Amino acid sequence: FNATIEKMVGFFIGFTAYFLIGFAFWASQYYIMVDYTLVDTIKDWWAGGGLSNSMAQNVDPAVFPGLNNFQIFIFFLACFAGIVNVLLHFAVSER
């Protein structure tokens, strides 16, 4: 039972950390290609950022085409980060 609680806590720590700021670091690779900075990416894509909190249908496609795909990936990759934490816990639980 204790190991299950530890894995759930690990999942939510990974999920939350990635959801809050991790996606901004992932999206920075696209921003850097068009001469923006990491600070610009964080302003747009952290959990309270402009693009992560805007409804995709309300954002002009000229501003950011494909915004809906990026917003879906925030949740998908955050879940993946949580699962990676659980797998790491499995790897080191049998010392």
mmCIF file of C-alpha atoms in Angstrom:
data_model
loop_
_atom_site.group_PDB
_atom_site.id
_atom_site.type_symbol
_atom_site.label_atom_id
_atom_site.label_comp_id
_atom_site.label_asym_id
_atom_site.label_seq_id
_atom_site.Cartn_x
_atom_site.Cartn_y
_atom_site.Cartn_z
ATOM 1 C CA PHE A 1 0.000 0.000 0.000
ATOM 2 C CA ASN A 2 2.831 2.385 0.857
ATOM 3 C CA ALA A 3 4.515 1.824 -2.524
ATOM 4 C CA THR A 4 1.253 2.636 -4.309
ATOM 5 C CA ILE A 5 0.950 5.938 -2.457
ATOM 6 C CA GLU A 6 4.583 6.755 -3.279
ATOM 7 C CA LYS A 7 4.014 6.039 -6.966
ATOM 8 C CA MET A 8 0.864 8.172 -7.055
ATOM 9 C CA VAL A 9 2.660 11.061 -5.349
ATOM 10 C CA GLY A 10 5.548 10.680 -7.800
ATOM 11 C CA PHE A 11 3.130 10.712 -10.726
ATOM 12 C CA PHE A 12 1.442 13.892 -9.545
ATOM 13 C CA ILE A 13 4.759 15.617 -8.812
ATOM 14 C CA GLY A 14 5.959 14.885 -12.354
ATOM 15 C CA PHE A 15 2.608 15.821 -13.876
ATOM 16 C CA THR A 16 2.378 19.098 -11.962
ATOM 17 C CA ALA A 17 5.961 20.164 -12.616
ATOM 18 C CA TYR A 18 5.640 19.518 -16.328
ATOM 19 C CA PHE A 19 2.202 21.120 -16.512
ATOM 20 C CA LEU A 20 3.366 24.288 -14.716
ATOM 21 C CA ILE A 21 6.623 25.004 -16.541
ATOM 22 C CA GLY A 22 7.944 21.946 -18.391
ATOM 23 C CA PHE A 23 5.935 22.448 -21.550
ATOM 24 C CA ALA A 24 7.400 25.932 -21.894
ATOM 25 C CA PHE A 25 10.867 24.398 -22.036
ATOM 26 C CA TRP A 26 9.698 21.818 -24.568
ATOM 27 C CA ALA A 27 8.044 24.471 -26.771
ATOM 28 C CA SER A 28 11.145 26.676 -26.677
ATOM 29 C CA GLN A 29 12.706 24.606 -29.466
ATOM 30 C CA TYR A 30 10.077 26.008 -31.835
ATOM 31 C CA TYR A 31 10.423 29.555 -30.538
ATOM 32 C CA ILE A 32 14.196 29.551 -30.898
ATOM 33 C CA MET A 33 13.869 28.548 -34.569
ATOM 34 C CA VAL A 34 12.094 31.835 -35.297
ATOM 35 C CA ASP A 35 14.386 34.052 -33.186
ATOM 36 C CA TYR A 36 12.392 34.283 -29.953
ATOM 37 C CA THR A 37 13.885 33.698 -26.530
ATOM 38 C CA LEU A 38 13.231 31.261 -23.708
ATOM 39 C CA VAL A 39 11.623 34.096 -21.734
ATOM 40 C CA ASP A 40 9.085 34.606 -24.546
ATOM 41 C CA THR A 41 8.271 30.911 -24.480
ATOM 42 C CA ILE A 42 7.772 30.862 -20.724
ATOM 43 C CA LYS A 43 5.519 33.939 -20.885
ATOM 44 C CA ASP A 44 3.293 32.192 -23.427
ATOM 45 C CA TRP A 45 3.344 28.583 -22.245
ATOM 46 C CA TRP A 46 3.673 28.355 -18.470
ATOM 47 C CA ALA A 47 0.453 27.277 -16.696
ATOM 48 C CA GLY A 48 -0.765 30.888 -16.484
ATOM 49 C CA GLY A 49 0.605 31.965 -19.854
ATOM 50 C CA GLY A 50 -1.294 33.661 -22.617
ATOM 51 C CA LEU A 51 -1.348 30.837 -25.153
ATOM 52 C CA SER A 52 -1.876 27.990 -22.707
ATOM 53 C CA ASN A 53 -4.946 29.690 -21.201
ATOM 54 C CA SER A 54 -6.554 31.014 -24.388
ATOM 55 C CA MET A 55 -9.255 29.060 -26.156
ATOM 56 C CA ALA A 56 -7.839 27.990 -29.504
ATOM 57 C CA GLN A 57 -10.860 29.185 -31.466
ATOM 58 C CA ASN A 58 -10.432 32.702 -30.031
ATOM 59 C CA VAL A 59 -6.792 33.088 -31.133
ATOM 60 C CA ASP A 60 -6.076 34.378 -34.622
ATOM 61 C CA PRO A 61 -4.372 31.631 -36.682
ATOM 62 C CA ALA A 62 -1.909 34.252 -37.904
ATOM 63 C CA VAL A 63 -0.706 34.698 -34.315
ATOM 64 C CA PHE A 64 -0.160 30.993 -33.632
ATOM 65 C CA PRO A 65 -1.306 28.398 -36.152
ATOM 66 C CA GLY A 66 -2.042 24.981 -34.691
ATOM 67 C CA LEU A 67 -2.590 26.252 -31.158
ATOM 68 C CA ASN A 68 -5.106 23.517 -30.406
ATOM 69 C CA ASN A 69 -2.468 20.829 -31.056
ATOM 70 C CA PHE A 70 -0.030 22.486 -28.681
ATOM 71 C CA GLN A 71 -2.685 22.745 -25.978
ATOM 72 C CA ILE A 72 -3.513 19.049 -26.305
ATOM 73 C CA PHE A 73 0.171 18.186 -25.977
ATOM 74 C CA ILE A 74 0.412 20.069 -22.667
ATOM 75 C CA PHE A 75 -1.829 17.488 -21.012
ATOM 76 C CA PHE A 76 -0.489 14.512 -22.977
ATOM 77 C CA LEU A 77 3.158 15.232 -22.207
ATOM 78 C CA ALA A 78 2.379 16.049 -18.564
ATOM 79 C CA CYS A 79 0.780 12.601 -18.212
ATOM 80 C CA PHE A 80 3.828 11.084 -19.883
ATOM 81 C CA ALA A 81 6.122 12.893 -17.421
ATOM 82 C CA GLY A 82 4.114 11.457 -14.535
ATOM 83 C CA ILE A 83 4.353 7.947 -15.984
ATOM 84 C CA VAL A 84 8.122 8.335 -16.383
ATOM 85 C CA ASN A 85 8.319 9.170 -12.669
ATOM 86 C CA VAL A 86 6.401 5.991 -11.831
ATOM 87 C CA LEU A 87 8.707 3.922 -14.051
ATOM 88 C CA LEU A 88 11.765 5.447 -12.391
ATOM 89 C CA HIS A 89 10.288 4.558 -9.031
ATOM 90 C CA PHE A 90 9.868 0.948 -10.185
ATOM 91 C CA ALA A 91 13.487 0.917 -11.355
ATOM 92 C CA VAL A 92 14.961 1.993 -8.035
ATOM 93 C CA SER A 93 12.474 0.439 -5.608
ATOM 94 C CA GLU A 94 14.343 -2.892 -5.524
ATOM 95 C CA ARG A 95 17.727 -1.757 -4.296
#
